PDB file of C-alpha atoms in Angstrom:
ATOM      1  CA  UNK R   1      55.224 138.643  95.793  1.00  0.00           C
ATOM      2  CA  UNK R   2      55.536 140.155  92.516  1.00  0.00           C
ATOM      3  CA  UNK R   3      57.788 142.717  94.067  1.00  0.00           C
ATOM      4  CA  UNK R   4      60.143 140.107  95.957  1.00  0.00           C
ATOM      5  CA  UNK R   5      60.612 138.315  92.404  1.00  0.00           C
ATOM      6  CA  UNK R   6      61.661 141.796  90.724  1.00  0.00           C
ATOM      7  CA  UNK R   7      64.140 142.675  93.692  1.00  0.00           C
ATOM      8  CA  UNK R   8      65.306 139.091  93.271  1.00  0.00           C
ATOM      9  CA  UNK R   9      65.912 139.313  89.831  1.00  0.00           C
ATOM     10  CA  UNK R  10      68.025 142.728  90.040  1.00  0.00           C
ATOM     11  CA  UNK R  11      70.334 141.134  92.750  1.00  0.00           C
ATOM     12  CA  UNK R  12      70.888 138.379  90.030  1.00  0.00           C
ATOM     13  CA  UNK R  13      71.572 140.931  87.564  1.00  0.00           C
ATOM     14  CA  UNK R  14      74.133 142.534  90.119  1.00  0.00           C
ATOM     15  CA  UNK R  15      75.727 139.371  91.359  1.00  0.00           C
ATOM     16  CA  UNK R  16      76.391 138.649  87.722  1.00  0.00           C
ATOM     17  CA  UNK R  17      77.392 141.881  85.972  1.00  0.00           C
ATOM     18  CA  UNK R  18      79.909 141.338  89.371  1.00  0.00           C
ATOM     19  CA  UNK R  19      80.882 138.303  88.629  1.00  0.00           C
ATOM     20  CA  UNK R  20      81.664 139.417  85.040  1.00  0.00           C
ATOM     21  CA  UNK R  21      83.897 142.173  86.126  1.00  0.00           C
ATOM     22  CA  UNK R  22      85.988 140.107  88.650  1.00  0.00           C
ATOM     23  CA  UNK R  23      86.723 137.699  85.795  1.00  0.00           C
ATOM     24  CA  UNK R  24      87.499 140.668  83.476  1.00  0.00           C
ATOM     25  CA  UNK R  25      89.632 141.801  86.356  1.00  0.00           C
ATOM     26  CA  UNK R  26      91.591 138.655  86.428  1.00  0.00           C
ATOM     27  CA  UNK R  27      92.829 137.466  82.899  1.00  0.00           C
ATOM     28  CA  UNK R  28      92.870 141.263  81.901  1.00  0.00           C
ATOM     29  CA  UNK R  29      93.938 143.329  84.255  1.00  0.00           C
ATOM     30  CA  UNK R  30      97.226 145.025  85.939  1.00  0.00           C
ATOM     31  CA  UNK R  31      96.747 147.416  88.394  1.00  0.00           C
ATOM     32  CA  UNK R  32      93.320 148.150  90.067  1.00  0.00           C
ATOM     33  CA  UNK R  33      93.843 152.283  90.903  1.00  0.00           C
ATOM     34  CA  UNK R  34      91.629 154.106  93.574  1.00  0.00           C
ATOM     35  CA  UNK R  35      91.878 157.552  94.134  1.00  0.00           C
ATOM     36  CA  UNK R  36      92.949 158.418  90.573  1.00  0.00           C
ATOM     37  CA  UNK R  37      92.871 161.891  90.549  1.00  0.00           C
ATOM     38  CA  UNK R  38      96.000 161.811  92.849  1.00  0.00           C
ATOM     39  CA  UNK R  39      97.734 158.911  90.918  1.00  0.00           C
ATOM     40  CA  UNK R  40      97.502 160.862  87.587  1.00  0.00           C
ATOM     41  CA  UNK R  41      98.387 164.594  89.152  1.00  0.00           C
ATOM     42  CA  UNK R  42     102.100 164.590  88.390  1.00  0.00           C
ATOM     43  CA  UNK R  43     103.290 166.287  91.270  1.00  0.00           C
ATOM     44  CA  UNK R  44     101.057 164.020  93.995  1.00  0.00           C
ATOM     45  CA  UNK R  45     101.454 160.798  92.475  1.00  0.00           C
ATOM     46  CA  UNK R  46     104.686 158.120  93.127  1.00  0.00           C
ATOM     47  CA  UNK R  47     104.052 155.239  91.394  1.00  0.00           C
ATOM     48  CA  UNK R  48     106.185 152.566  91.794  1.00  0.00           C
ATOM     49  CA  UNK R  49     105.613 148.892  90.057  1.00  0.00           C
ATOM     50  CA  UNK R  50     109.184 146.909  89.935  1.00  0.00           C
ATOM     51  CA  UNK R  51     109.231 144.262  87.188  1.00  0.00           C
ATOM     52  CA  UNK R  52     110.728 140.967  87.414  1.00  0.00           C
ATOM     53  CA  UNK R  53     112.033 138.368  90.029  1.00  0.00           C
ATOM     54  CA  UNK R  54     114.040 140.119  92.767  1.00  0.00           C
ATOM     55  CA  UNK R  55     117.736 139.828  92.330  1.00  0.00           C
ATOM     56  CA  UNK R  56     119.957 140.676  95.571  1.00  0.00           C
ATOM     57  CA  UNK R  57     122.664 143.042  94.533  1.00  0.00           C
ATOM     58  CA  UNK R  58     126.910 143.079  95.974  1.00  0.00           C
ATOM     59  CA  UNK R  59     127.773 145.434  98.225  1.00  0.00           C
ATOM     60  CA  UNK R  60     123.748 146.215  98.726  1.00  0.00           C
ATOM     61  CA  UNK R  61     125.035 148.287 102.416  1.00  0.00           C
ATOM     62  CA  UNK R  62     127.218 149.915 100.395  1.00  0.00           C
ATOM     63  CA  UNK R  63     125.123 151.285  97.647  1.00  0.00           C
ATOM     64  CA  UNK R  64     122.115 152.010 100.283  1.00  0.00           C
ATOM     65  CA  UNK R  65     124.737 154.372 101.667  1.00  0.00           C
ATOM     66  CA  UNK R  66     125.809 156.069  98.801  1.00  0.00           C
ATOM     67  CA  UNK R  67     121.811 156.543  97.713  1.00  0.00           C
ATOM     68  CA  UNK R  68     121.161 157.950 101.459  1.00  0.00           C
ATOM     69  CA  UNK R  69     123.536 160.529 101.176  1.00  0.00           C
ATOM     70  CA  UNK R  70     122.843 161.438  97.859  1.00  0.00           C
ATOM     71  CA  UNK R  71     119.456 162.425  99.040  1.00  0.00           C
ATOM     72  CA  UNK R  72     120.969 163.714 102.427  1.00  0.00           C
ATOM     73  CA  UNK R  73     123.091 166.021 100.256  1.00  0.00           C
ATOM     74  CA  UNK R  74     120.328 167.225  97.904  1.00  0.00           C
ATOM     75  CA  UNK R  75     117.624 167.668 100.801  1.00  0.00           C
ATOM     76  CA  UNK R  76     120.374 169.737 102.849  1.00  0.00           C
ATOM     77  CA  UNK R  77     121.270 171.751 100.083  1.00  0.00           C
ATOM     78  CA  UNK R  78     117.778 173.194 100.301  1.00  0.00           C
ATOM     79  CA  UNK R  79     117.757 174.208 104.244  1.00  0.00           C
ATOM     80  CA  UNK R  80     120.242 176.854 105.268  1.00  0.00           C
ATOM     81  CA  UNK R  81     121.362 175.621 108.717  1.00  0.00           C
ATOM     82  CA  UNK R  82     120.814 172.514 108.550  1.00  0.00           C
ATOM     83  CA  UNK R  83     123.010 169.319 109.020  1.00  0.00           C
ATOM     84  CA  UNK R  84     124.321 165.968 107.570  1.00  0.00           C
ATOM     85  CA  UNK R  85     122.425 163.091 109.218  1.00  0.00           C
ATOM     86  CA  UNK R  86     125.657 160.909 109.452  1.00  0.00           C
ATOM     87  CA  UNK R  87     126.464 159.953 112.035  1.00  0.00           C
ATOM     88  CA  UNK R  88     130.437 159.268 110.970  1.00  0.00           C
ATOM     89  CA  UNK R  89     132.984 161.425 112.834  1.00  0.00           C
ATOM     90  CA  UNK R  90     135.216 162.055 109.933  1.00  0.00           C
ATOM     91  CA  UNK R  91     132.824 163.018 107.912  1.00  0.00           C
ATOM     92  CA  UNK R  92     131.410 165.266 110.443  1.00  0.00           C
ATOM     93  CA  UNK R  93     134.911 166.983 110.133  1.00  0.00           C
ATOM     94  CA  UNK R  94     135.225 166.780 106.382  1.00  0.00           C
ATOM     95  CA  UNK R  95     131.718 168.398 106.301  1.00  0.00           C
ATOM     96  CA  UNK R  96     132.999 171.371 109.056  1.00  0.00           C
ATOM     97  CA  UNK R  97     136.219 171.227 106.788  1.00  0.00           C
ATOM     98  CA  UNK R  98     136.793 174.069 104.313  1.00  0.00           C
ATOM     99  CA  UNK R  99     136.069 171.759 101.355  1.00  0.00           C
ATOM    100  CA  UNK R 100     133.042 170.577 103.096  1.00  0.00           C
ATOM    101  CA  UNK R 101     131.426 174.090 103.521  1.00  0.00           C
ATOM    102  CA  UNK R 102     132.500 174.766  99.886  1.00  0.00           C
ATOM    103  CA  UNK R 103     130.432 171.689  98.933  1.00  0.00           C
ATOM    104  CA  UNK R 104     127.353 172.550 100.960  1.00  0.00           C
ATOM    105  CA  UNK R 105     127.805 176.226  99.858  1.00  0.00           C
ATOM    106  CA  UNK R 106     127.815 174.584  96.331  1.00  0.00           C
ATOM    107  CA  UNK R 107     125.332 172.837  96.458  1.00  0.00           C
ATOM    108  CA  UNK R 108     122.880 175.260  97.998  1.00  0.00           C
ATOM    109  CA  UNK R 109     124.002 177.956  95.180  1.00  0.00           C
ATOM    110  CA  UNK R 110     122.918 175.438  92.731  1.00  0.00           C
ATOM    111  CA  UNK R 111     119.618 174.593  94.381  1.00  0.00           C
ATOM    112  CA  UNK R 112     118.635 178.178  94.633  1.00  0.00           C
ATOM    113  CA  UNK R 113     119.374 178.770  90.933  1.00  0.00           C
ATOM    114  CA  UNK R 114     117.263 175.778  90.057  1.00  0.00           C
ATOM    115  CA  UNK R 115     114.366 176.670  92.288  1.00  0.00           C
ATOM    116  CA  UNK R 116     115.091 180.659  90.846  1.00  0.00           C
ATOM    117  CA  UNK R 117     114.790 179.412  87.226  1.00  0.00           C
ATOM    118  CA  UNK R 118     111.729 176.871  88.116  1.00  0.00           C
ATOM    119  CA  UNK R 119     114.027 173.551  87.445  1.00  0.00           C
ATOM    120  CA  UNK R 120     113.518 172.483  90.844  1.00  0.00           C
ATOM    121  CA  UNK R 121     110.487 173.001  93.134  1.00  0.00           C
ATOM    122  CA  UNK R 122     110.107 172.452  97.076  1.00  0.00           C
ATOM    123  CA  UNK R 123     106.456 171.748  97.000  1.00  0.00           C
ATOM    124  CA  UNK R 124     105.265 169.202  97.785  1.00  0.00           C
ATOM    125  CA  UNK R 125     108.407 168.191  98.126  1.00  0.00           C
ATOM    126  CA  UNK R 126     112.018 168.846  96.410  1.00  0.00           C
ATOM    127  CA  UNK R 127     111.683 167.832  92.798  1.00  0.00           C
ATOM    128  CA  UNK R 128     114.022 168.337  89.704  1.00  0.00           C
ATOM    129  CA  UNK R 129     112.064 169.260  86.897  1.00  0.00           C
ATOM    130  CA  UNK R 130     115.155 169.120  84.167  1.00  0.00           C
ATOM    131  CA  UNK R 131     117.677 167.216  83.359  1.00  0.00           C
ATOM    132  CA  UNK R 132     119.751 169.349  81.920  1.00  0.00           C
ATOM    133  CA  UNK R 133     119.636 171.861  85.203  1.00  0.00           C
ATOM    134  CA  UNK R 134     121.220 168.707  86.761  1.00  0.00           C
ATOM    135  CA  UNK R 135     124.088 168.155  84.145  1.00  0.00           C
ATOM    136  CA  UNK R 136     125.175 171.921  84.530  1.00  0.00           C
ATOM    137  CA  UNK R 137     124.710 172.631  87.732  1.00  0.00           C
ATOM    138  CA  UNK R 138     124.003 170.013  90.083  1.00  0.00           C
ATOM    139  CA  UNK R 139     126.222 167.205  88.713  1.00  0.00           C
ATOM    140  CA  UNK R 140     129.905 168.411  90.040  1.00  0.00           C
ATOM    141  CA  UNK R 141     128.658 169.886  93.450  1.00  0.00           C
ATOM    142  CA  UNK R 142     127.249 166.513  94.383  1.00  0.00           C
ATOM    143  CA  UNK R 143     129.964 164.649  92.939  1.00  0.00           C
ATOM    144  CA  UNK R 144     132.549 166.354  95.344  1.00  0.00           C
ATOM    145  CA  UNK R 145     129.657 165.369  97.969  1.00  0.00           C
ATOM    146  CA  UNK R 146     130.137 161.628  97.458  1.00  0.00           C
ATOM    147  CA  UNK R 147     133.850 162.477  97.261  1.00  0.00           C
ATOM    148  CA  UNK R 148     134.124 164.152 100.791  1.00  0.00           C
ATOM    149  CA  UNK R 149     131.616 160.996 101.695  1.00  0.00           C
ATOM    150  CA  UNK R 150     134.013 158.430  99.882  1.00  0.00           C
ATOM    151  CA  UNK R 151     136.931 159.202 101.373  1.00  0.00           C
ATOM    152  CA  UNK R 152     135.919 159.656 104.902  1.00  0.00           C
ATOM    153  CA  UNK R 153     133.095 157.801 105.781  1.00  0.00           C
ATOM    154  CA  UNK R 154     132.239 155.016 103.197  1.00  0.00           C
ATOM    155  CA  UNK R 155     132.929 151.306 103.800  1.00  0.00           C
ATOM    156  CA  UNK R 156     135.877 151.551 101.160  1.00  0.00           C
ATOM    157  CA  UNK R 157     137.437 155.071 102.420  1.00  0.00           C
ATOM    158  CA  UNK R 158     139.986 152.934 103.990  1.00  0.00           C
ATOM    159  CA  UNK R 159     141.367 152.674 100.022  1.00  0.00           C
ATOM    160  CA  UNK R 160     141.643 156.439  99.706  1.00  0.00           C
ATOM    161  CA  UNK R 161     144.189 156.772 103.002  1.00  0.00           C
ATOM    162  CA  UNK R 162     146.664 153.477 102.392  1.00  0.00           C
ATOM    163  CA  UNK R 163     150.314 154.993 103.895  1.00  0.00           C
ATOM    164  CA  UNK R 164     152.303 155.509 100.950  1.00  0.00           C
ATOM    165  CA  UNK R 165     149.970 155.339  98.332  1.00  0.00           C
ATOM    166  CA  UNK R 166     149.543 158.525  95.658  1.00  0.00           C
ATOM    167  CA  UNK R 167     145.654 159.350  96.357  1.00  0.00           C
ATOM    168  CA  UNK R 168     143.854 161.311  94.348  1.00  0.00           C
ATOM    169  CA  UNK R 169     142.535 164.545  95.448  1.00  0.00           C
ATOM    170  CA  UNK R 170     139.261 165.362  95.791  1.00  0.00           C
ATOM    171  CA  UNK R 171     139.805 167.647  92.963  1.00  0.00           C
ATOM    172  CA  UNK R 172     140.762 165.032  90.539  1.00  0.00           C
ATOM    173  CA  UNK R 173     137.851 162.457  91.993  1.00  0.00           C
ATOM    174  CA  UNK R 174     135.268 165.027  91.645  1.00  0.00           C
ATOM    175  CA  UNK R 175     136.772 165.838  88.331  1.00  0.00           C
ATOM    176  CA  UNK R 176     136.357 162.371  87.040  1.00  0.00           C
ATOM    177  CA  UNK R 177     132.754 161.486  88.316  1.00  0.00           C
ATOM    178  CA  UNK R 178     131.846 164.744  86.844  1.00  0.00           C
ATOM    179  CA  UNK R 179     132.784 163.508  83.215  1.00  0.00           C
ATOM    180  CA  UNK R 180     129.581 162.722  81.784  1.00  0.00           C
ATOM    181  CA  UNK R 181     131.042 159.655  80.271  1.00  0.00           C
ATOM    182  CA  UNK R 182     130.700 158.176  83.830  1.00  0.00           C
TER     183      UNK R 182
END
């Protein structure tokens, strides 16, 4: 008997030292993190905690695009053989184009320097460690990217090809979204 009461008694203990930290929990607390170890290794951890009310953006198709080839551009520049995953004809051909393989080839020559001077890394996954690196050397080989993007396959390439009209090169785009004013 004396034994059940003692066993009794710790539960209560437990149930209330519980009870404690669930209220702690709730008025005080942000983020409950398992694993921690992983979220506090910075090369394993992607923490992600948006702040705010959700506000739907203009154009949202539009700038998903432009972020998806950003990243298809960057992740391609570190494979060799590997291609664009759009699916757009004429940017297919822009991409086989001259230009096109000068951008790749650009790009690629950039990525290798980064990984070469350990500004970027490939494991676990592709990862620029400096911003800098990206200012001097990434910046204008992805800009003529978006360019060569822009003006074939975007939803507003349409405004780069208007008969008559005196369109900028790709020179003078890539030129301009290069400035670091932009």
């Amino acid at each position: 008997l004396e034994l059940q009461m003692e066993s009794r008694h710790t539960v209560v203990d437990a149930a209330t030292t519980l009870g404690r930290v669930l209220l702690l929990m709730r008025s005080h607390a942000v983020a409950l993190v398992d694993e921690v170890d992983w979220v506090l290794h910075p090369l394993k951890s992607e923490l992600n905690f948006p702040l705010g009310t959700p506000v739907p953006f203009d154009e949202t198709e539009l700038r998903v695009s432009l972020a998806l080839h950003l990243v298809d551009g960057v992740l391609l520049s570190a494979e060799k053989d590997a291609r664009s995953t759009s699916s757009h004809a004429s940017f297919k051909d822009w991409e086989a184009s001259d230009e096109g393989m000068a951008a790749r080839k650009a790009l690629q020559e950039a990525t290798a320097k980064g990984l070469k001077a350990k500004a970027m890394q490939t494991k676990p996954h592709l990862l620029l460690h400096s911003p800098q690196f990206y200012q001097e050397h990434m910046r204008r080989p992805l800009c003529t990217w978006v360019v060569g993007w822009a003006r074939t396959a975007s939803p507003v390439a349409v405004d780069f090809c208007k008969p008559g009209a005196n369109a900028p090169t790709t020179a003078d785009l890539t030129e301009y979204l290069a400035n670091p004013q932009v």
